[in-house]
JSON list of C-alpha atoms in Angstrom, two decimals:
[
{"chain": "A", "resi": 51, "resn": "ASP", "atom": "CA", "xyz": [0.00, 0.00, 0.00]},
{"chain": "A", "resi": 52, "resn": "THR", "atom": "CA", "xyz": [1.31, 3.43, -0.93]},
{"chain": "A", "resi": 53, "resn": "ALA", "atom": "CA", "xyz": [1.80, 5.54, 2.21]},
{"chain": "A", "resi": 54, "resn": "VAL", "atom": "CA", "xyz": [1.11, 8.94, 0.60]},
{"chain": "A", "resi": 55, "resn": "SER", "atom": "CA", "xyz": [-0.69, 8.80, -2.72]},
{"chain": "A", "resi": 56, "resn": "GLN", "atom": "CA", "xyz": [-1.37, 11.68, -5.05]},
{"chain": "A", "resi": 57, "resn": "THR", "atom": "CA", "xyz": [-3.57, 11.83, -8.11]},
{"chain": "A", "resi": 58, "resn": "PRO", "atom": "CA", "xyz": [-3.15, 12.58, -10.90]},
{"chain": "A", "resi": 59, "resn": "LYS", "atom": "CA", "xyz": [0.55, 11.97, -11.50]},
{"chain": "A", "resi": 60, "resn": "TYR", "atom": "CA", "xyz": [0.51, 14.09, -14.65]},
{"chain": "A", "resi": 61, "resn": "LEU", "atom": "CA", "xyz": [-1.78, 16.96, -15.52]},
{"chain": "A", "resi": 62, "resn": "VAL", "atom": "CA", "xyz": [-1.62, 18.95, -18.75]},
{"chain": "A", "resi": 63, "resn": "THR", "atom": "CA", "xyz": [-4.07, 21.80, -19.13]},
{"chain": "A", "resi": 64, "resn": "GLN", "atom": "CA", "xyz": [-4.67, 25.17, -20.75]},
{"chain": "A", "resi": 65, "resn": "MET", "atom": "CA", "xyz": [-4.18, 28.56, -19.14]},
{"chain": "A", "resi": 66, "resn": "GLY", "atom": "CA", "xyz": [-7.26, 29.78, -17.37]},
{"chain": "A", "resi": 67, "resn": "ASN", "atom": "CA", "xyz": [-8.57, 26.34, -16.47]},
{"chain": "A", "resi": 68, "resn": "ASP", "atom": "CA", "xyz": [-9.28, 25.11, -12.94]},
{"chain": "A", "resi": 69, "resn": "LYS", "atom": "CA", "xyz": [-7.74, 21.86, -11.72]},
{"chain": "A", "resi": 70, "resn": "SER", "atom": "CA", "xyz": [-7.44, 19.81, -8.55]},
{"chain": "A", "resi": 71, "resn": "ILE", "atom": "CA", "xyz": [-4.83, 17.46, -7.14]},
{"chain": "A", "resi": 72, "resn": "LYS", "atom": "CA", "xyz": [-5.83, 14.95, -4.49]},
{"chain": "A", "resi": 73, "resn": "CYS", "atom": "CA", "xyz": [-3.70, 13.49, -1.72]},
{"chain": "A", "resi": 74, "resn": "GLU", "atom": "CA", "xyz": [-4.34, 10.71, 0.76]},
{"chain": "A", "resi": 75, "resn": "GLN", "atom": "CA", "xyz": [-2.12, 9.22, 3.45]},
{"chain": "A", "resi": 76, "resn": "ASN", "atom": "CA", "xyz": [-2.63, 5.96, 5.31]},
{"chain": "A", "resi": 77, "resn": "LEU", "atom": "CA", "xyz": [0.12, 6.47, 7.88]},
{"chain": "A", "resi": 78, "resn": "GLY", "atom": "CA", "xyz": [-2.09, 7.90, 10.59]},
{"chain": "A", "resi": 79, "resn": "HIS", "atom": "CA", "xyz": [-0.13, 11.16, 10.51]},
{"chain": "A", "resi": 80, "resn": "ASP", "atom": "CA", "xyz": [-1.73, 14.29, 11.91]},
{"chain": "A", "resi": 81, "resn": "THR", "atom": "CA", "xyz": [-0.12, 16.86, 9.62]},
{"chain": "A", "resi": 82, "resn": "MET", "atom": "CA", "xyz": [-0.18, 17.19, 5.84]},
{"chain": "A", "resi": 83, "resn": "TYR", "atom": "CA", "xyz": [1.54, 19.59, 3.46]},
{"chain": "A", "resi": 84, "resn": "TRP", "atom": "CA", "xyz": [1.72, 20.84, -0.08]},
{"chain": "A", "resi": 85, "resn": "TYR", "atom": "CA", "xyz": [5.11, 21.70, -1.55]},
{"chain": "A", "resi": 86, "resn": "LYS", "atom": "CA", "xyz": [5.87, 23.12, -5.00]},
{"chain": "A", "resi": 87, "resn": "GLN", "atom": "CA", "xyz": [9.04, 22.12, -6.84]},
{"chain": "A", "resi": 88, "resn": "ASP", "atom": "CA", "xyz": [9.93, 24.43, -9.71]},
{"chain": "A", "resi": 89, "resn": "SER", "atom": "CA", "xyz": [11.95, 23.72, -12.82]},
{"chain": "A", "resi": 90, "resn": "LYS", "atom": "CA", "xyz": [15.19, 24.44, -10.93]},
{"chain": "A", "resi": 91, "resn": "LYS", "atom": "CA", "xyz": [14.25, 21.79, -8.37]},
{"chain": "A", "resi": 92, "resn": "PHE", "atom": "CA", "xyz": [13.67, 24.32, -5.62]},
{"chain": "A", "resi": 93, "resn": "LEU", "atom": "CA", "xyz": [11.13, 23.03, -3.07]},
{"chain": "A", "resi": 94, "resn": "LYS", "atom": "CA", "xyz": [8.88, 25.57, -1.41]},
{"chain": "A", "resi": 95, "resn": "ILE", "atom": "CA", "xyz": [6.24, 24.92, 1.21]},
{"chain": "A", "resi": 96, "resn": "MET", "atom": "CA", "xyz": [2.78, 26.18, 0.31]},
{"chain": "A", "resi": 97, "resn": "PHE", "atom": "CA", "xyz": [0.37, 24.96, 2.98]},
{"chain": "A", "resi": 98, "resn": "SER", "atom": "CA", "xyz": [0.19, 22.77, 6.03]},
{"chain": "A", "resi": 99, "resn": "TYR", "atom": "CA", "xyz": [-2.81, 21.29, 7.83]},
{"chain": "A", "resi": 100, "resn": "ASN", "atom": "CA", "xyz": [-2.82, 19.75, 11.27]},
{"chain": "A", "resi": 101, "resn": "ASN", "atom": "CA", "xyz": [-5.90, 17.68, 12.06]},
{"chain": "A", "resi": 102, "resn": "LYS", "atom": "CA", "xyz": [-7.88, 19.49, 9.34]},
{"chain": "A", "resi": 103, "resn": "GLU", "atom": "CA", "xyz": [-6.82, 22.92, 10.60]},
{"chain": "A", "resi": 104, "resn": "LEU", "atom": "CA", "xyz": [-4.74, 25.22, 8.36]},
{"chain": "A", "resi": 105, "resn": "ILE", "atom": "CA", "xyz": [-1.55, 26.05, 10.26]},
{"chain": "A", "resi": 106, "resn": "ILE", "atom": "CA", "xyz": [0.84, 27.19, 7.56]},
{"chain": "A", "resi": 107, "resn": "ASN", "atom": "CA", "xyz": [-0.19, 29.38, 4.66]},
{"chain": "A", "resi": 108, "resn": "GLU", "atom": "CA", "xyz": [2.80, 30.76, 2.81]},
{"chain": "A", "resi": 109, "resn": "THR", "atom": "CA", "xyz": [2.68, 33.63, 0.36]},
{"chain": "A", "resi": 110, "resn": "VAL", "atom": "CA", "xyz": [0.70, 31.78, -2.26]},
{"chain": "A", "resi": 111, "resn": "PRO", "atom": "CA", "xyz": [-1.76, 33.39, -4.71]},
{"chain": "A", "resi": 112, "resn": "ASN", "atom": "CA", "xyz": [-5.33, 32.98, -3.55]},
{"chain": "A", "resi": 113, "resn": "ARG", "atom": "CA", "xyz": [-6.00, 31.06, -6.75]},
{"chain": "A", "resi": 114, "resn": "PHE", "atom": "CA", "xyz": [-4.60, 28.14, -4.75]},
{"chain": "A", "resi": 115, "resn": "SER", "atom": "CA", "xyz": [-7.03, 26.73, -2.21]},
{"chain": "A", "resi": 116, "resn": "PRO", "atom": "CA", "xyz": [-6.28, 23.69, -0.07]},
{"chain": "A", "resi": 117, "resn": "LYS", "atom": "CA", "xyz": [-9.01, 21.61, 1.49]},
{"chain": "A", "resi": 118, "resn": "SER", "atom": "CA", "xyz": [-8.70, 18.95, 4.15]},
{"chain": "A", "resi": 119, "resn": "PRO", "atom": "CA", "xyz": [-11.93, 16.99, 4.64]},
{"chain": "A", "resi": 120, "resn": "ASP", "atom": "CA", "xyz": [-10.25, 14.80, 7.26]},
{"chain": "A", "resi": 121, "resn": "LYS", "atom": "CA", "xyz": [-6.76, 14.33, 8.58]},
{"chain": "A", "resi": 122, "resn": "ALA", "atom": "CA", "xyz": [-5.97, 11.63, 6.01]},
{"chain": "A", "resi": 123, "resn": "HIS", "atom": "CA", "xyz": [-6.79, 13.79, 2.99]},
{"chain": "A", "resi": 124, "resn": "LEU", "atom": "CA", "xyz": [-5.49, 17.09, 1.67]},
{"chain": "A", "resi": 125, "resn": "ASN", "atom": "CA", "xyz": [-6.54, 18.35, -1.72]},
{"chain": "A", "resi": 126, "resn": "LEU", "atom": "CA", "xyz": [-5.25, 21.31, -3.71]},
{"chain": "A", "resi": 127, "resn": "HIS", "atom": "CA", "xyz": [-7.50, 23.25, -6.04]},
{"chain": "A", "resi": 128, "resn": "ILE", "atom": "CA", "xyz": [-6.04, 25.79, -8.45]},
{"chain": "A", "resi": 129, "resn": "ASN", "atom": "CA", "xyz": [-8.20, 28.35, -10.21]},
{"chain": "A", "resi": 130, "resn": "SER", "atom": "CA", "xyz": [-7.38, 30.30, -13.38]},
{"chain": "A", "resi": 131, "resn": "LEU", "atom": "CA", "xyz": [-4.14, 28.43, -14.06]},
{"chain": "A", "resi": 132, "resn": "GLU", "atom": "CA", "xyz": [-1.16, 30.43, -15.29]},
{"chain": "A", "resi": 133, "resn": "LEU", "atom": "CA", "xyz": [2.00, 29.40, -17.12]},
{"chain": "A", "resi": 134, "resn": "GLY", "atom": "CA", "xyz": [4.02, 29.98, -13.95]},
{"chain": "A", "resi": 135, "resn": "ASP", "atom": "CA", "xyz": [2.00, 27.37, -12.11]},
{"chain": "A", "resi": 136, "resn": "SER", "atom": "CA", "xyz": [3.75, 24.66, -14.10]},
{"chain": "A", "resi": 137, "resn": "ALA", "atom": "CA", "xyz": [5.69, 22.63, -11.55]},
{"chain": "A", "resi": 138, "resn": "VAL", "atom": "CA", "xyz": [5.72, 19.40, -9.62]},
{"chain": "A", "resi": 139, "resn": "TYR", "atom": "CA", "xyz": [3.44, 19.53, -6.60]},
{"chain": "A", "resi": 140, "resn": "PHE", "atom": "CA", "xyz": [4.32, 17.25, -3.73]},
{"chain": "A", "resi": 141, "resn": "CYS", "atom": "CA", "xyz": [2.00, 16.24, -0.97]},
{"chain": "A", "resi": 142, "resn": "ALA", "atom": "CA", "xyz": [3.65, 15.16, 2.28]},
{"chain": "A", "resi": 143, "resn": "SER", "atom": "CA", "xyz": [2.62, 14.06, 5.72]},
{"chain": "A", "resi": 144, "resn": "SER", "atom": "CA", "xyz": [4.28, 13.85, 9.11]},
{"chain": "A", "resi": 145, "resn": "SER", "atom": "CA", "xyz": [3.73, 13.04, 12.70]},
{"chain": "A", "resi": 146, "resn": "ARG", "atom": "CA", "xyz": [5.14, 14.91, 15.67]},
{"chain": "A", "resi": 147, "resn": "THR", "atom": "CA", "xyz": [5.92, 11.63, 17.35]},
{"chain": "A", "resi": 148, "resn": "GLY", "atom": "CA", "xyz": [8.52, 9.14, 16.19]},
{"chain": "A", "resi": 149, "resn": "ILE", "atom": "CA", "xyz": [12.26, 9.73, 15.95]},
{"chain": "A", "resi": 150, "resn": "SER", "atom": "CA", "xyz": [12.20, 12.01, 18.99]},
{"chain": "A", "resi": 151, "resn": "GLY", "atom": "CA", "xyz": [9.56, 14.28, 17.50]},
{"chain": "A", "resi": 152, "resn": "ALA", "atom": "CA", "xyz": [11.58, 14.82, 14.37]},
{"chain": "A", "resi": 153, "resn": "ASN", "atom": "CA", "xyz": [8.56, 15.44, 12.17]},
{"chain": "A", "resi": 154, "resn": "VAL", "atom": "CA", "xyz": [10.06, 13.55, 9.22]},
{"chain": "A", "resi": 155, "resn": "LEU", "atom": "CA", "xyz": [8.20, 14.23, 6.01]},
{"chain": "A", "resi": 156, "resn": "THR", "atom": "CA", "xyz": [6.88, 11.31, 3.98]},
{"chain": "A", "resi": 157, "resn": "PHE", "atom": "CA", "xyz": [6.29, 12.49, 0.42]},
{"chain": "A", "resi": 158, "resn": "GLY", "atom": "CA", "xyz": [3.92, 11.40, -2.25]},
{"chain": "A", "resi": 159, "resn": "ALA", "atom": "CA", "xyz": [5.29, 10.67, -5.73]},
{"chain": "A", "resi": 160, "resn": "GLY", "atom": "CA", "xyz": [4.47, 14.16, -6.96]},
{"chain": "A", "resi": 161, "resn": "SER", "atom": "CA", "xyz": [2.02, 15.55, -9.50]},
{"chain": "A", "resi": 162, "resn": "ARG", "atom": "CA", "xyz": [3.55, 17.19, -12.55]},
{"chain": "A", "resi": 163, "resn": "LEU", "atom": "CA", "xyz": [1.36, 20.07, -13.71]},
{"chain": "A", "resi": 164, "resn": "THR", "atom": "CA", "xyz": [1.99, 21.55, -17.14]},
{"chain": "A", "resi": 165, "resn": "VAL", "atom": "CA", "xyz": [0.09, 24.66, -18.13]},
{"chain": "A", "resi": 166, "resn": "LEU", "atom": "CA", "xyz": [0.06, 25.44, -21.86]},
{"chain": "B", "resi": 294, "resn": "ALA", "atom": "CA", "xyz": [14.19, 34.13, 9.12]},
{"chain": "B", "resi": 295, "resn": "GLN", "atom": "CA", "xyz": [15.37, 30.60, 8.74]},
{"chain": "B", "resi": 296, "resn": "LYS", "atom": "CA", "xyz": [17.61, 29.74, 5.85]},
{"chain": "B", "resi": 297, "resn": "ILE", "atom": "CA", "xyz": [19.34, 26.71, 4.37]},
{"chain": "B", "resi": 298, "resn": "THR", "atom": "CA", "xyz": [22.35, 27.03, 2.06]},
{"chain": "B", "resi": 299, "resn": "GLN", "atom": "CA", "xyz": [23.82, 24.35, -0.16]},
{"chain": "B", "resi": 300, "resn": "THR", "atom": "CA", "xyz": [26.74, 25.85, -2.05]},
{"chain": "B", "resi": 301, "resn": "GLN", "atom": "CA", "xyz": [27.56, 22.89, -4.30]},
{"chain": "B", "resi": 302, "resn": "PRO", "atom": "CA", "xyz": [25.23, 22.73, -7.30]},
{"chain": "B", "resi": 303, "resn": "GLY", "atom": "CA", "xyz": [26.97, 19.57, -8.52]},
{"chain": "B", "resi": 304, "resn": "MET", "atom": "CA", "xyz": [29.48, 17.07, -7.19]},
{"chain": "B", "resi": 305, "resn": "PHE", "atom": "CA", "xyz": [31.33, 14.15, -8.74]},
{"chain": "B", "resi": 306, "resn": "VAL", "atom": "CA", "xyz": [32.63, 11.16, -6.82]},
{"chain": "B", "resi": 307, "resn": "GLN", "atom": "CA", "xyz": [34.30, 7.94, -7.86]},
{"chain": "B", "resi": 308, "resn": "GLU", "atom": "CA", "xyz": [32.43, 4.76, -7.06]},
{"chain": "B", "resi": 309, "resn": "LYS", "atom": "CA", "xyz": [33.43, 3.29, -3.66]},
{"chain": "B", "resi": 310, "resn": "GLU", "atom": "CA", "xyz": [34.85, 6.58, -2.42]},
{"chain": "B", "resi": 311, "resn": "ALA", "atom": "CA", "xyz": [33.34, 8.83, 0.25]},
{"chain": "B", "resi": 312, "resn": "VAL", "atom": "CA", "xyz": [31.79, 12.20, -0.51]},
{"chain": "B", "resi": 313, "resn": "THR", "atom": "CA", "xyz": [30.69, 15.14, 1.65]},
{"chain": "B", "resi": 314, "resn": "LEU", "atom": "CA", "xyz": [27.76, 17.34, 0.68]},
{"chain": "B", "resi": 315, "resn": "ASP", "atom": "CA", "xyz": [27.78, 20.71, 2.40]},
{"chain": "B", "resi": 316, "resn": "CYS", "atom": "CA", "xyz": [24.90, 22.39, 4.18]},
{"chain": "B", "resi": 317, "resn": "THR", "atom": "CA", "xyz": [24.79, 25.46, 6.38]},
{"chain": "B", "resi": 318, "resn": "TYR", "atom": "CA", "xyz": [21.74, 26.81, 8.12]},
{"chain": "B", "resi": 319, "resn": "ASP", "atom": "CA", "xyz": [20.60, 29.86, 9.98]},
{"chain": "B", "resi": 320, "resn": "THR", "atom": "CA", "xyz": [17.92, 30.03, 12.64]},
{"chain": "B", "resi": 321, "resn": "SER", "atom": "CA", "xyz": [17.20, 31.84, 15.88]},
{"chain": "B", "resi": 322, "resn": "ASP", "atom": "CA", "xyz": [15.10, 28.96, 17.24]},
{"chain": "B", "resi": 323, "resn": "PRO", "atom": "CA", "xyz": [17.06, 26.92, 19.83]},
{"chain": "B", "resi": 324, "resn": "SER", "atom": "CA", "xyz": [15.01, 23.84, 18.97]},
{"chain": "B", "resi": 325, "resn": "TYR", "atom": "CA", "xyz": [15.27, 22.68, 15.39]},
{"chain": "B", "resi": 326, "resn": "GLY", "atom": "CA", "xyz": [15.80, 19.60, 13.28]},
{"chain": "B", "resi": 327, "resn": "LEU", "atom": "CA", "xyz": [18.03, 18.99, 10.31]},
{"chain": "B", "resi": 328, "resn": "PHE", "atom": "CA", "xyz": [17.31, 16.48, 7.56]},
{"chain": "B", "resi": 329, "resn": "TRP", "atom": "CA", "xyz": [18.72, 15.16, 4.35]},
{"chain": "B", "resi": 330, "resn": "TYR", "atom": "CA", "xyz": [16.50, 13.89, 1.56]},
{"chain": "B", "resi": 331, "resn": "LYS", "atom": "CA", "xyz": [17.44, 12.18, -1.69]},
{"chain": "B", "resi": 332, "resn": "GLN", "atom": "CA", "xyz": [15.62, 12.71, -4.97]},
{"chain": "B", "resi": 333, "resn": "PRO", "atom": "CA", "xyz": [16.60, 10.22, -7.70]},
{"chain": "B", "resi": 334, "resn": "SER", "atom": "CA", "xyz": [15.85, 10.92, -11.34]},
{"chain": "B", "resi": 335, "resn": "SER", "atom": "CA", "xyz": [12.54, 9.08, -10.88]},
{"chain": "B", "resi": 336, "resn": "GLY", "atom": "CA", "xyz": [11.41, 12.07, -8.81]},
{"chain": "B", "resi": 337, "resn": "GLU", "atom": "CA", "xyz": [10.39, 10.69, -5.44]},
{"chain": "B", "resi": 338, "resn": "MET", "atom": "CA", "xyz": [11.67, 12.27, -2.23]},
{"chain": "B", "resi": 339, "resn": "ILE", "atom": "CA", "xyz": [13.38, 9.83, 0.12]},
{"chain": "B", "resi": 340, "resn": "PHE", "atom": "CA", "xyz": [14.26, 10.63, 3.74]},
{"chain": "B", "resi": 341, "resn": "LEU", "atom": "CA", "xyz": [17.85, 9.71, 4.59]},
{"chain": "B", "resi": 342, "resn": "ILE", "atom": "CA", "xyz": [18.86, 11.02, 8.00]},
{"chain": "B", "resi": 343, "resn": "TYR", "atom": "CA", "xyz": [17.83, 13.32, 10.85]},
{"chain": "B", "resi": 344, "resn": "GLN", "atom": "CA", "xyz": [19.73, 15.34, 13.46]},
{"chain": "B", "resi": 345, "resn": "GLY", "atom": "CA", "xyz": [18.05, 17.15, 16.34]},
{"chain": "B", "resi": 346, "resn": "SER", "atom": "CA", "xyz": [19.55, 20.39, 17.61]},
{"chain": "B", "resi": 347, "resn": "TYR", "atom": "CA", "xyz": [19.95, 18.93, 21.11]},
{"chain": "B", "resi": 348, "resn": "ASP", "atom": "CA", "xyz": [21.40, 15.62, 19.98]},
{"chain": "B", "resi": 349, "resn": "GLN", "atom": "CA", "xyz": [24.89, 15.16, 21.38]},
{"chain": "B", "resi": 350, "resn": "GLN", "atom": "CA", "xyz": [26.09, 12.66, 18.83]},
{"chain": "B", "resi": 351, "resn": "ASN", "atom": "CA", "xyz": [26.20, 12.87, 15.06]},
{"chain": "B", "resi": 352, "resn": "ALA", "atom": "CA", "xyz": [23.46, 10.87, 13.38]},
{"chain": "B", "resi": 353, "resn": "THR", "atom": "CA", "xyz": [24.35, 7.82, 11.31]},
{"chain": "B", "resi": 354, "resn": "GLU", "atom": "CA", "xyz": [22.19, 5.61, 9.09]},
{"chain": "B", "resi": 355, "resn": "GLY", "atom": "CA", "xyz": [24.07, 2.89, 7.29]},
{"chain": "B", "resi": 356, "resn": "ARG", "atom": "CA", "xyz": [26.40, 4.56, 4.78]},
{"chain": "B", "resi": 357, "resn": "TYR", "atom": "CA", "xyz": [25.03, 8.01, 5.63]},
{"chain": "B", "resi": 358, "resn": "SER", "atom": "CA", "xyz": [26.32, 10.15, 8.45]},
{"chain": "B", "resi": 359, "resn": "LEU", "atom": "CA", "xyz": [25.57, 13.73, 9.34]},
{"chain": "B", "resi": 360, "resn": "ASN", "atom": "CA", "xyz": [28.51, 15.86, 10.44]},
{"chain": "B", "resi": 361, "resn": "PHE", "atom": "CA", "xyz": [26.74, 18.27, 12.78]},
{"chain": "B", "resi": 362, "resn": "GLN", "atom": "CA", "xyz": [28.78, 21.30, 13.85]},
{"chain": "B", "resi": 363, "resn": "LYS", "atom": "CA", "xyz": [26.38, 23.42, 15.87]},
{"chain": "B", "resi": 364, "resn": "ALA", "atom": "CA", "xyz": [28.68, 26.38, 16.47]},
{"chain": "B", "resi": 365, "resn": "ARG", "atom": "CA", "xyz": [29.37, 26.64, 12.74]},
{"chain": "B", "resi": 366, "resn": "LYS", "atom": "CA", "xyz": [25.72, 25.96, 11.91]},
{"chain": "B", "resi": 367, "resn": "SER", "atom": "CA", "xyz": [26.65, 23.26, 9.47]},
{"chain": "B", "resi": 368, "resn": "ALA", "atom": "CA", "xyz": [25.09, 19.86, 8.84]},
{"chain": "B", "resi": 369, "resn": "ASN", "atom": "CA", "xyz": [27.09, 18.15, 6.14]},
{"chain": "B", "resi": 370, "resn": "LEU", "atom": "CA", "xyz": [26.07, 14.77, 4.76]},
{"chain": "B", "resi": 371, "resn": "VAL", "atom": "CA", "xyz": [28.79, 12.18, 4.37]},
{"chain": "B", "resi": 372, "resn": "ILE", "atom": "CA", "xyz": [28.13, 9.22, 2.09]},
{"chain": "B", "resi": 373, "resn": "SER", "atom": "CA", "xyz": [30.68, 6.46, 2.46]},
{"chain": "B", "resi": 374, "resn": "ALA", "atom": "CA", "xyz": [31.52, 3.85, -0.18]},
{"chain": "B", "resi": 375, "resn": "SER", "atom": "CA", "xyz": [29.54, 5.58, -2.93]},
{"chain": "B", "resi": 376, "resn": "GLN", "atom": "CA", "xyz": [27.46, 3.43, -5.23]},
{"chain": "B", "resi": 377, "resn": "LEU", "atom": "CA", "xyz": [26.15, 4.16, -8.72]},
{"chain": "B", "resi": 378, "resn": "GLY", "atom": "CA", "xyz": [22.65, 4.24, -7.25]},
{"chain": "B", "resi": 379, "resn": "ASP", "atom": "CA", "xyz": [23.65, 7.21, -5.09]},
{"chain": "B", "resi": 380, "resn": "SER", "atom": "CA", "xyz": [23.56, 9.44, -8.17]},
{"chain": "B", "resi": 381, "resn": "ALA", "atom": "CA", "xyz": [20.70, 11.79, -7.36]},
{"chain": "B", "resi": 382, "resn": "MET", "atom": "CA", "xyz": [19.75, 15.23, -6.09]},
{"chain": "B", "resi": 383, "resn": "TYR", "atom": "CA", "xyz": [20.32, 15.69, -2.36]},
{"chain": "B", "resi": 384, "resn": "PHE", "atom": "CA", "xyz": [18.43, 18.23, -0.30]},
{"chain": "B", "resi": 385, "resn": "CYS", "atom": "CA", "xyz": [19.31, 19.55, 3.12]},
{"chain": "B", "resi": 386, "resn": "ALA", "atom": "CA", "xyz": [16.30, 20.69, 5.12]},
{"chain": "B", "resi": 387, "resn": "MET", "atom": "CA", "xyz": [15.54, 22.30, 8.45]},
{"chain": "B", "resi": 388, "resn": "ARG", "atom": "CA", "xyz": [12.47, 22.22, 10.67]},
{"chain": "B", "resi": 389, "resn": "GLU", "atom": "CA", "xyz": [11.89, 24.87, 13.29]},
{"chain": "B", "resi": 390, "resn": "GLY", "atom": "CA", "xyz": [9.54, 25.02, 16.19]},
{"chain": "B", "resi": 391, "resn": "ARG", "atom": "CA", "xyz": [9.35, 21.55, 17.66]},
{"chain": "B", "resi": 392, "resn": "ASN", "atom": "CA", "xyz": [6.83, 22.65, 20.24]},
{"chain": "B", "resi": 393, "resn": "THR", "atom": "CA", "xyz": [4.88, 25.24, 18.33]},
{"chain": "B", "resi": 394, "resn": "GLY", "atom": "CA", "xyz": [1.70, 24.73, 16.41]},
{"chain": "B", "resi": 395, "resn": "GLY", "atom": "CA", "xyz": [3.14, 24.96, 12.95]},
{"chain": "B", "resi": 396, "resn": "PHE", "atom": "CA", "xyz": [6.03, 22.74, 11.92]},
{"chain": "B", "resi": 397, "resn": "LYS", "atom": "CA", "xyz": [7.68, 24.27, 8.91]},
{"chain": "B", "resi": 398, "resn": "THR", "atom": "CA", "xyz": [10.40, 22.45, 7.03]},
{"chain": "B", "resi": 399, "resn": "ILE", "atom": "CA", "xyz": [12.37, 24.44, 4.50]},
{"chain": "B", "resi": 400, "resn": "PHE", "atom": "CA", "xyz": [14.75, 23.07, 1.91]},
{"chain": "B", "resi": 401, "resn": "GLY", "atom": "CA", "xyz": [18.06, 24.10, 0.43]},
{"chain": "B", "resi": 402, "resn": "ALA", "atom": "CA", "xyz": [18.58, 24.41, -3.31]},
{"chain": "B", "resi": 403, "resn": "GLY", "atom": "CA", "xyz": [20.00, 20.91, -3.54]},
{"chain": "B", "resi": 404, "resn": "THR", "atom": "CA", "xyz": [23.25, 19.31, -4.70]},
{"chain": "B", "resi": 405, "resn": "ARG", "atom": "CA", "xyz": [23.30, 16.99, -7.67]},
{"chain": "B", "resi": 406, "resn": "LEU", "atom": "CA", "xyz": [25.66, 14.08, -7.03]},
{"chain": "B", "resi": 407, "resn": "PHE", "atom": "CA", "xyz": [27.16, 12.08, -9.89]},
{"chain": "B", "resi": 408, "resn": "VAL", "atom": "CA", "xyz": [28.84, 8.78, -9.05]},
{"chain": "B", "resi": 409, "resn": "LYS", "atom": "CA", "xyz": [31.39, 7.66, -11.66]},
{"chain": "B", "resi": 410, "resn": "ALA", "atom": "CA", "xyz": [32.10, 4.00, -12.36]}
]
């Protein structure tokens, strides 16, 4: 069983469209995240939810809206897609327990979004 | 503001030799964690090793060890006996605020490691 699963893996769409990426984790973790990895491989945190509550909201355009229906799911909806939104979006989860409270991130496989 | 710096965009190492990937960090939080992640060409992010700011000993995990120098704010990754499969992008990361509500892990720009046969 995949620990953190994201769908879809690839997404190609036109500018101006709206799209969603879904994420589910079966690790029992209490915190989930969205990261964006750009073409230069730089990883930047976008959002974090802890037990369905938004706790980190970085400087992200409000066209991006995360939703966490329960602590095992975190979805990302993007409105009015722009060329600059093309990237790989990683979902991750963590738990504050384990490895002395390290909060190790377990990542999904990533969703590659291409905006034409 | 917290910051992670990886100054080596690319590194080459001969198979079976050891290699050190550099990482320096900056934070005003006394409680923090340092991580290394590996990203092979297939794209997944793989956790390698963790060091807590209060840990007295350097972390080791198999062929990976973290050379933690707190006063210098450095957390270099040492890979011993390099293998061809070690060729990948390596990211240093830092998490602040162990006891606060929002755990935030930030990443360095990464170092691409090439292992030569």
